[in-house]
Tab-separated table of C-alpha atoms and ligand atoms in Angstrom:
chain	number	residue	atom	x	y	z
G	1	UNK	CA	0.000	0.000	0.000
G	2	UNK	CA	1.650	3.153	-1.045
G	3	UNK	CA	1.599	6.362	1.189
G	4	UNK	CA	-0.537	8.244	-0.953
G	5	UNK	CA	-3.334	5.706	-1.601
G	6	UNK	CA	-6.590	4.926	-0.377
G	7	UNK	CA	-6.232	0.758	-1.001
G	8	UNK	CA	-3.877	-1.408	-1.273
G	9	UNK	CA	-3.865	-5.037	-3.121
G	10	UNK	CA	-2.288	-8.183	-2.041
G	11	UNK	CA	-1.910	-12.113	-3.466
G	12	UNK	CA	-1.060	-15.272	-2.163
G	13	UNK	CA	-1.007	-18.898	-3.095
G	14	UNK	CA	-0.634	-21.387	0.006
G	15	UNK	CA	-0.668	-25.160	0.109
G	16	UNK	CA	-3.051	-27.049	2.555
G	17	UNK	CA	-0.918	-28.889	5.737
G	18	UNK	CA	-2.018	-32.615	6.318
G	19	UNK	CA	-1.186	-34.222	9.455
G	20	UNK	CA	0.920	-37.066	9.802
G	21	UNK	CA	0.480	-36.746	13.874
G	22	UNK	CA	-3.216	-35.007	14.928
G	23	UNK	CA	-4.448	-31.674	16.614
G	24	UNK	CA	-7.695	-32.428	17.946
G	25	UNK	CA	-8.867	-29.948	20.753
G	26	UNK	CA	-7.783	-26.563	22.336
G	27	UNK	CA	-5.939	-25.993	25.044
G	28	UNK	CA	-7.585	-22.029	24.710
G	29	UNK	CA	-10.571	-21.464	22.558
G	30	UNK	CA	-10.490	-17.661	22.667
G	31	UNK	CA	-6.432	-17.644	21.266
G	32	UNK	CA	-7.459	-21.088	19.321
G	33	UNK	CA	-4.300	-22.810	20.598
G	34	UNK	CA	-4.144	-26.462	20.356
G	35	UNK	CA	-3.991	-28.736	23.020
G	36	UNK	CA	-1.840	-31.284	21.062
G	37	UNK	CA	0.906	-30.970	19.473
G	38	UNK	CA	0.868	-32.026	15.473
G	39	UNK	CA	3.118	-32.789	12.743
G	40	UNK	CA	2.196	-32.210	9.018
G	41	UNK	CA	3.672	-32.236	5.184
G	42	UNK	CA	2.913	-29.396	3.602
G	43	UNK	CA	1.295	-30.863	0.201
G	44	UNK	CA	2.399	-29.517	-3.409
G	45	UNK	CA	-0.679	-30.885	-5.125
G	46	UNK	CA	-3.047	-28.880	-3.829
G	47	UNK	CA	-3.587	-24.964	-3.810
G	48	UNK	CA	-5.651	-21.729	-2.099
G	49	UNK	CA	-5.733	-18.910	-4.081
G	50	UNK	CA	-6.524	-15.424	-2.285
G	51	UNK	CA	-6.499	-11.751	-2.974
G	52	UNK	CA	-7.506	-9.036	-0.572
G	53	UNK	CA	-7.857	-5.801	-0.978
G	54	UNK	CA	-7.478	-2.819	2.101
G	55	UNK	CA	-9.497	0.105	1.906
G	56	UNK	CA	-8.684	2.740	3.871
G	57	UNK	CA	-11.764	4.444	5.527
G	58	UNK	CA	-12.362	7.858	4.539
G	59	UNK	CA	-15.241	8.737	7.385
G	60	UNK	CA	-12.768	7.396	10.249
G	61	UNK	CA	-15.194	4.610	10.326
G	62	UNK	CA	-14.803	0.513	9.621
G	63	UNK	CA	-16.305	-0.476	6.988
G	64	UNK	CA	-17.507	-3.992	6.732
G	65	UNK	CA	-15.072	-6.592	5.946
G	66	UNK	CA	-16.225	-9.465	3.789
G	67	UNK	CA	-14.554	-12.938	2.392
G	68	UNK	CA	-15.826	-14.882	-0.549
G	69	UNK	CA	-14.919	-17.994	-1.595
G	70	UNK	CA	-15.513	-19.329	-4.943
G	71	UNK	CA	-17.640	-16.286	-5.194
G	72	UNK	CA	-19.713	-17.267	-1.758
G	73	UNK	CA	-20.018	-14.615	0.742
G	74	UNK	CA	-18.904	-16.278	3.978
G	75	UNK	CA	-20.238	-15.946	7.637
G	76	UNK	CA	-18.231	-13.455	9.522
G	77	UNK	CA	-18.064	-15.058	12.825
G	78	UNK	CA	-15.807	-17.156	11.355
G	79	UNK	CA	-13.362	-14.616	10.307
G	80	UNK	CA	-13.738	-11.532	13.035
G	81	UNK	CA	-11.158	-13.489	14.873
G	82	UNK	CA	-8.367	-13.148	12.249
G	83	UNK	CA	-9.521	-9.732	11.464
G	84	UNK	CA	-9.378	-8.266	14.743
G	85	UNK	CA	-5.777	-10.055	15.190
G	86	UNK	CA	-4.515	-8.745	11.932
G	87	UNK	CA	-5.625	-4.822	13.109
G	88	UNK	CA	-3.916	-5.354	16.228
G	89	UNK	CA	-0.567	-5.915	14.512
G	90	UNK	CA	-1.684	-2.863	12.120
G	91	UNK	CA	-2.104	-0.700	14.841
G	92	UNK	CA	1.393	-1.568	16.358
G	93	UNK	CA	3.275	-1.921	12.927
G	94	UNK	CA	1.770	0.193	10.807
G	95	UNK	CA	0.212	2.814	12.434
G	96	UNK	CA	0.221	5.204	9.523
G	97	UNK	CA	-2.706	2.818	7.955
G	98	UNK	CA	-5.780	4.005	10.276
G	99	UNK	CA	-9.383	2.899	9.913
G	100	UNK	CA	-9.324	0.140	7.246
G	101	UNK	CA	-11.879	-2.641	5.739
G	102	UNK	CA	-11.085	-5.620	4.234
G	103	UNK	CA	-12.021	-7.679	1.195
G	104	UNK	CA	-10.936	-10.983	0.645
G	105	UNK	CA	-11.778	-13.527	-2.413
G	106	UNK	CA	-10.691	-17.157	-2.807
G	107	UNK	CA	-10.394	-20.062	-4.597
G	108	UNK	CA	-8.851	-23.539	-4.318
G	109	UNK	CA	-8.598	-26.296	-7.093
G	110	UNK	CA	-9.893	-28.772	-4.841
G	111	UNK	CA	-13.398	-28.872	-2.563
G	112	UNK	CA	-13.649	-26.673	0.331
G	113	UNK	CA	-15.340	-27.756	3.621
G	114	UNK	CA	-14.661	-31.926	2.722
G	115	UNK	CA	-11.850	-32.808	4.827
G	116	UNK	CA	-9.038	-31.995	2.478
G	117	UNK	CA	-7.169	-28.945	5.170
G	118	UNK	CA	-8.967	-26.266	3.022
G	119	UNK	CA	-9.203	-24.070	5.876
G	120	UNK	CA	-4.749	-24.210	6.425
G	121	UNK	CA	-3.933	-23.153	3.016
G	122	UNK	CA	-7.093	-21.379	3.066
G	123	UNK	CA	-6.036	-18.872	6.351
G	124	UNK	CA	-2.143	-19.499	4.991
G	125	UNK	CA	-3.055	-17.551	2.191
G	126	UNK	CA	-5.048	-15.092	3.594
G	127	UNK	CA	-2.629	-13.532	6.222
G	128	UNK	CA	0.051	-13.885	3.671
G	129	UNK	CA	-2.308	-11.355	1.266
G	130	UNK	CA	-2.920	-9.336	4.022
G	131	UNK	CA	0.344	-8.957	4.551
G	132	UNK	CA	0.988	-8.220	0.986
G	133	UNK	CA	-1.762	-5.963	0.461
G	134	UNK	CA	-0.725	-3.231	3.696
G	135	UNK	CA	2.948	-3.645	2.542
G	136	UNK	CA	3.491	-4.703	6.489
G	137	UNK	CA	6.359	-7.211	6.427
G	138	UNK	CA	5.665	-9.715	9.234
G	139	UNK	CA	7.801	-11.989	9.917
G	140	UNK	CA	6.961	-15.948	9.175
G	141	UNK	CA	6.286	-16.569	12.769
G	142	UNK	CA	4.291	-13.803	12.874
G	143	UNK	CA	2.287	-14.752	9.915
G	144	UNK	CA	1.909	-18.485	11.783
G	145	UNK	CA	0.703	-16.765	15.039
G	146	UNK	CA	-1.928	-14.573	12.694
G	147	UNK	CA	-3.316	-17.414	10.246
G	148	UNK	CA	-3.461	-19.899	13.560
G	149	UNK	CA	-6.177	-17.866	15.052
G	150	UNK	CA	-8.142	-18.434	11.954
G	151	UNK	CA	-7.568	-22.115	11.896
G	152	UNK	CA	-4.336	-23.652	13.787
G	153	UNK	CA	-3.807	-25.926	10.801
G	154	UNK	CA	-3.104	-22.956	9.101
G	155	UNK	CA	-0.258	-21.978	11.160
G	156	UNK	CA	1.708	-24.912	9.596
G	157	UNK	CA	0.950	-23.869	6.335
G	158	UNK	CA	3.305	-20.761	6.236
G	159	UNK	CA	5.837	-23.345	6.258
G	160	UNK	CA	7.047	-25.529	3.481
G	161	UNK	CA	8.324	-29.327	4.024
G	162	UNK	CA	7.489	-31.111	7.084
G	163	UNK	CA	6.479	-28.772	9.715
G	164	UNK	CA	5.381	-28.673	13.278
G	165	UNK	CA	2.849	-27.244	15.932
G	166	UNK	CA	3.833	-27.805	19.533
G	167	UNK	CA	0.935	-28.243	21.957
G	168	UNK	CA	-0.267	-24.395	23.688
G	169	UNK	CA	2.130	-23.194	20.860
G	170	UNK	CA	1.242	-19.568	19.094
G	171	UNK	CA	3.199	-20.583	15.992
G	172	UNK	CA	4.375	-23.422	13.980
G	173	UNK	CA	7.929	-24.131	12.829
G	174	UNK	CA	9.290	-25.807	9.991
G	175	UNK	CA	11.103	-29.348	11.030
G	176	UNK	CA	12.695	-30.223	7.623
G	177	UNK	CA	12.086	-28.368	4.338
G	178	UNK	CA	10.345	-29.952	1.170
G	179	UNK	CA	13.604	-31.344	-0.382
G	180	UNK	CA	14.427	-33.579	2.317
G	181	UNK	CA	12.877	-36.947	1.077
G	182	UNK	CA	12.398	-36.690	-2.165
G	183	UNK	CA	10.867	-39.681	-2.624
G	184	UNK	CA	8.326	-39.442	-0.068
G	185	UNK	CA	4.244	-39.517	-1.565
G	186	UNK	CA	1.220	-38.702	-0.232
G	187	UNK	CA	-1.828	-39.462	-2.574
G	188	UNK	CA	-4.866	-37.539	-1.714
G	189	UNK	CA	-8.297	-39.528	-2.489
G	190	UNK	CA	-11.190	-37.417	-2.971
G	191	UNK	CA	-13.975	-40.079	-2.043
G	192	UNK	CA	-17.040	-37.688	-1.502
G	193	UNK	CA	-17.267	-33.834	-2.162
G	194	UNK	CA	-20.333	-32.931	-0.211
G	195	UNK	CA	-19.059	-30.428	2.677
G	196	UNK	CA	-18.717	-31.875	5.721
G	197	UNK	CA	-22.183	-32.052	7.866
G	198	UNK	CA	-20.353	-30.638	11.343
G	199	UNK	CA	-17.248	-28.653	11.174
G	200	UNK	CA	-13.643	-29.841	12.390
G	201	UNK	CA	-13.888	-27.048	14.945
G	202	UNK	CA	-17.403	-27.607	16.323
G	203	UNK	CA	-16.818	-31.425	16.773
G	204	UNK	CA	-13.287	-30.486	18.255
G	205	UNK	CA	-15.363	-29.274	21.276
G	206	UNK	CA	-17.685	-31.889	21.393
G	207	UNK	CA	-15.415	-34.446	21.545
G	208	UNK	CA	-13.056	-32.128	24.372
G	209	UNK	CA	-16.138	-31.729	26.166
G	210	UNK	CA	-17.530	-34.769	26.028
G	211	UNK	CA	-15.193	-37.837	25.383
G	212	UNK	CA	-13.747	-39.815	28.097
G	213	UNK	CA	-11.347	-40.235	26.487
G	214	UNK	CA	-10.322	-36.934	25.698
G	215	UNK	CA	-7.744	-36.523	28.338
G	216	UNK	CA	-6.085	-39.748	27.242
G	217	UNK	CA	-5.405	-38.783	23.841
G	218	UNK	CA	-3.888	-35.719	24.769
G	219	UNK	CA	-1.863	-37.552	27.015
G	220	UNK	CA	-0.320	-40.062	24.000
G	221	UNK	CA	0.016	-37.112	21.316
G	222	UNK	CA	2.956	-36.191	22.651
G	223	UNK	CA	4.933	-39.613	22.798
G	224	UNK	CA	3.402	-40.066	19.440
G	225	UNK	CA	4.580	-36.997	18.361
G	226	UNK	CA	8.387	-37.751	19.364
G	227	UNK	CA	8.142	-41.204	17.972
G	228	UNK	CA	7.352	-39.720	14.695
G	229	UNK	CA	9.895	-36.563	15.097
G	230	UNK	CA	12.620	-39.500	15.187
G	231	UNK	CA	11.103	-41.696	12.805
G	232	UNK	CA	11.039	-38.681	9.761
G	233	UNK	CA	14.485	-37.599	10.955
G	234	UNK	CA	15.492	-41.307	9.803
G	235	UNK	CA	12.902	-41.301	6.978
G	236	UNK	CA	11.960	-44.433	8.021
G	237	UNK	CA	8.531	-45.586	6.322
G	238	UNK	CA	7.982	-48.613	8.319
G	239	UNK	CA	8.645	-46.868	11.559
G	240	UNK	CA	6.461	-43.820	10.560
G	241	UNK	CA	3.657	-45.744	9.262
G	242	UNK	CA	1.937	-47.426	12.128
G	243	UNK	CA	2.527	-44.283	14.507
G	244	UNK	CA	0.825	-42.263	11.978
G	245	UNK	CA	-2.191	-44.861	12.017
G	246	UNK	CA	-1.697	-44.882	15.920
G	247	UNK	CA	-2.596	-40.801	15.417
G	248	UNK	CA	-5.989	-40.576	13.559
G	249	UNK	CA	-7.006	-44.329	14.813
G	250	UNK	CA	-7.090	-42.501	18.244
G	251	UNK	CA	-8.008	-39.293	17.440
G	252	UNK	CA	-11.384	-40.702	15.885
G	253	UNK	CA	-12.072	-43.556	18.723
G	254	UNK	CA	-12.237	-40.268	20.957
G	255	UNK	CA	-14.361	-38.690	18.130
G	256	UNK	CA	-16.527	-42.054	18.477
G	257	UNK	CA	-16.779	-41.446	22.325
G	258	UNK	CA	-17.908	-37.894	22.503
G	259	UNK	CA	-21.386	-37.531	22.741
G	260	UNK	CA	-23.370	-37.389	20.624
G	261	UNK	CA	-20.386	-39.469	18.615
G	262	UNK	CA	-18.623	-37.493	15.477
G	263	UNK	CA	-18.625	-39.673	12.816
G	264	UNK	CA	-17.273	-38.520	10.108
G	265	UNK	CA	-16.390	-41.900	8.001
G	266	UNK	CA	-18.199	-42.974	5.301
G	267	UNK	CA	-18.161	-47.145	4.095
G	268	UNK	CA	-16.271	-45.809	0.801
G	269	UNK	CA	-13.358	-44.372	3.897
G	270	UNK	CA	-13.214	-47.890	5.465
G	271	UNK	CA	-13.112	-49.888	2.336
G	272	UNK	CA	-9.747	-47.842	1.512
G	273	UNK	CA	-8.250	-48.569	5.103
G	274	UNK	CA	-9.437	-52.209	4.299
G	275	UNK	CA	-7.444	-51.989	1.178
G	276	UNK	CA	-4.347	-50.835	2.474
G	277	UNK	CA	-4.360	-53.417	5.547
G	278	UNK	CA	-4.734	-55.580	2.450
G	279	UNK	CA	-1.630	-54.144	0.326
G	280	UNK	CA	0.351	-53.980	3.670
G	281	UNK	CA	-0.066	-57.750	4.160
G	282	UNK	CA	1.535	-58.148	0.479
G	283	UNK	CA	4.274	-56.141	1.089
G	284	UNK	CA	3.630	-52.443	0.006
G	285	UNK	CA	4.225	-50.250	2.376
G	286	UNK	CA	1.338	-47.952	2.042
G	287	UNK	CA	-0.312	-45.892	5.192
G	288	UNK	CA	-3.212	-44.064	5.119
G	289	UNK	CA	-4.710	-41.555	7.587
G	290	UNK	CA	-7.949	-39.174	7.746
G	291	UNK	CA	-9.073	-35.793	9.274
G	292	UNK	CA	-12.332	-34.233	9.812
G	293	UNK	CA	-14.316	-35.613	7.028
G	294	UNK	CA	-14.348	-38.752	4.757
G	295	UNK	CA	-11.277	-38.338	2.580
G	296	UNK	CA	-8.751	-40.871	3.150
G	297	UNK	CA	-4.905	-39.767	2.361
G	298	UNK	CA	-1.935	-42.416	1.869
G	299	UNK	CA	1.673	-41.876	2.424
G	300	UNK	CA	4.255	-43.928	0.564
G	301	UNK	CA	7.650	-43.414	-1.299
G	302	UNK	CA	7.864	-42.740	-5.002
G	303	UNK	CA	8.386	-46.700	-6.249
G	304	UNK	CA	5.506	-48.037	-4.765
G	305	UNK	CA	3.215	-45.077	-5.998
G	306	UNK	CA	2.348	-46.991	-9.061
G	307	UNK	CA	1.221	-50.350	-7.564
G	308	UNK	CA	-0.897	-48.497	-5.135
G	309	UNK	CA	-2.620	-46.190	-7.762
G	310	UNK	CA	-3.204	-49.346	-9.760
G	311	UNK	CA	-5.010	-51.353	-6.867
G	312	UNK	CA	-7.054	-48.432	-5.631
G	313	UNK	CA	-7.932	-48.144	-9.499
G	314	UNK	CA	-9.196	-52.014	-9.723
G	315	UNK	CA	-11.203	-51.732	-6.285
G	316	UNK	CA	-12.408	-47.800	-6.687
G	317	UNK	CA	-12.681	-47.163	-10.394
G	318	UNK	CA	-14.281	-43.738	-9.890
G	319	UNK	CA	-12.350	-42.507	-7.590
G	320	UNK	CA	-10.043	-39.332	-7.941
G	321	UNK	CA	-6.552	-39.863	-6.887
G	322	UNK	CA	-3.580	-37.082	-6.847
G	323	UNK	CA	-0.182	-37.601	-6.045
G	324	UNK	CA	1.713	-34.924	-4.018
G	325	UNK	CA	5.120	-34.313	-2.720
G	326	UNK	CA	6.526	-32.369	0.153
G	327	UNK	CA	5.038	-28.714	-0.970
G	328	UNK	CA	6.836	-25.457	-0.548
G	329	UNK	CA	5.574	-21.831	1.711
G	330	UNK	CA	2.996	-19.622	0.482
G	331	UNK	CA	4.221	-17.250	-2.590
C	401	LIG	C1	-8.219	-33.215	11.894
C	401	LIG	O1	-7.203	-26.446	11.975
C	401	LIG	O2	-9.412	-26.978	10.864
C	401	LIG	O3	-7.271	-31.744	10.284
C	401	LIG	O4	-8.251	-24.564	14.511
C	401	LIG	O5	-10.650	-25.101	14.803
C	401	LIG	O6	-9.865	-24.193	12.620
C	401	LIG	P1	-9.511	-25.017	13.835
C	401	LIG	O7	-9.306	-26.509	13.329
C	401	LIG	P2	-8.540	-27.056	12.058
C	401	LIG	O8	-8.423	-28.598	12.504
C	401	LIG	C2	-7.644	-29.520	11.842
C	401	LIG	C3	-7.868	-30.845	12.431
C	401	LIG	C4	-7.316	-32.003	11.664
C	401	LIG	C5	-5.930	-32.400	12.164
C	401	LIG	C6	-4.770	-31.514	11.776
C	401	LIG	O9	-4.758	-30.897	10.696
C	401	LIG	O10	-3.820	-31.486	12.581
């Protein structure tokens, strides 16, 4: 945003984060910090698209703010939280800016609202155009902190490569960037694209309110998330694999406990986890994992990627399949 101007424009492309170890719960609503901590692979496949554009207000008054994505006006609950956040760090860094609103518009190439981490590369890209758009400079950490209280996914989505989210932490960190297994796959299957029927952060609280054995999980996450730390430092599949399962296996039987349950599978999810027990048992080493909705993701390295495709192709003809590697920072 120049001196002189009344508005400034800003762009940014961002990659969702997928989770090889879970955050499920908050340790602090109001900040939206997570109560465990989570490891993810930022994934090159898939992309958020955002431009926002800062109007500075003439009367000394805010102006609405409004976000549309794929041309859909959005609630604003959802988004006062980032917006208030992001004119707190105006007011401190950029005082010179004043009374401002906001308009936001975005896009992804894949569905929104399904369970494929639309709302990390969604908020990823979103601070990062904010950014852009007032000319602010914030730091990377900074930028984590801001897109986390929009989504705490999103935090780990500033970040390219494997990346990670320590439990009560404000921002996420990057553990190892995207060149250091090349050979490391993750194949997104897009099973249903109906928007999820209760969202990731409304069943969070069910299930922290609710589950038995919500206290339990948050417990584990943190040996699980050490086990895995080591295990990726050695890029070591076979070690990886089953704590990964270990991660969402658990995270959902707390889901299941919460009541009412969250069940977010669908027969289509478990006939995939079915299959890869299957192609496990035959020597592939394939490992799948879900979030909040009925998608099911694999992880694998580059030689087996073919063999896998081919079997989920035999079992699943209509399936969608797309194969990602380790994916780089927002641009
Ligand atoms: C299952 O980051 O979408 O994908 O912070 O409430 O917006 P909010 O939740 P969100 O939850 C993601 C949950 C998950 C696991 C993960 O990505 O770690």
């Amino acid at each position: 945003m120049t001196n002189s101007g009344t508005s400034g424009y800003g762009h940014s492309a961002a990659h969702p984060s997928l989770a090889l170890i879970k955050y499920w719960g908050k340790a602090d609503s109001v900040e939206n910090l997570p109560a465990t901590p989570s490891l993810a692979v930022t994934l090159d496949g898939l992309k958020t698209e955002t431009s926002v554009w800062i109007s500075r207000s003439t009367s000394g008054e805010n102006t609405t703010d409004a976000v549309f994505i794929d041309g859909v006006l959005q609630e604003k609950n959802r988004f006062e939280p980032f917006f208030r956040d992001f004119r707190k760090l105006m007011g401190k860094k950029m005082p010179g800016l004043g009374v401002f609103s906001i308009k936001a518009e975005s896009s992804s190439d894949f569905p929104s609202a399904a369970g494929l981490a639309s709302s990390s590369s969604g908020f990823a890209a979103l601070a990062c155009a904010c950014n852009d758009a007032a000319e602010a400079d914030l730091t990377r950490e900074e930028l984590s902190a801001l897109a986390r209280i929009g989504s705490a996914s999103a935090a780990r989505s500033l970040y390219g490569g494997f990346t990670s989210l320590g439990e009560g932490k404000k921002h996420a960190k990057q553990l190892f960037n995207e060149n250091w297994w090349p050979e490391f796959r993750i194949i997104i299957l897009e099973l249903e694209k109906e928007p999820k029927e209760i969202s990731s952060r409304q069943a969070m609280e069910q299930t922290r309110l609710t589950s038995p054995y919500y206290n339990a999980w948050v417990k584990d996450s943190v040996d699980l998330m050490s086990e895995a730390e080591a295990a990726l430092r050695d890029k070591n599949l076979e070690i990886l694999g089953p704590i990964i399962r270990k991660s969402y296996l658990r995270m959902f039987a707390t889901m299941f406990a919460a009541d009412p349950p969250v069940i977010y599978w669908k027969p289509v999810s478990l006939g995939v986890i079915r299959l890869c027990e299957k192609m496990r048992s035959e020597g592939i080493s394939v490992w799948e994992t879900m979030d909040a909705g009925p998608q099911v993701k694999l992880f694998c390295t580059e030689n087996e990627t073919g063999k896998i495709l081919s079997r989920l192709e035999a079992v699943f003809p209509d399936i969608r399949a797309r194969v990602c590697t380790p994916g780089s920072a927002p641009v």
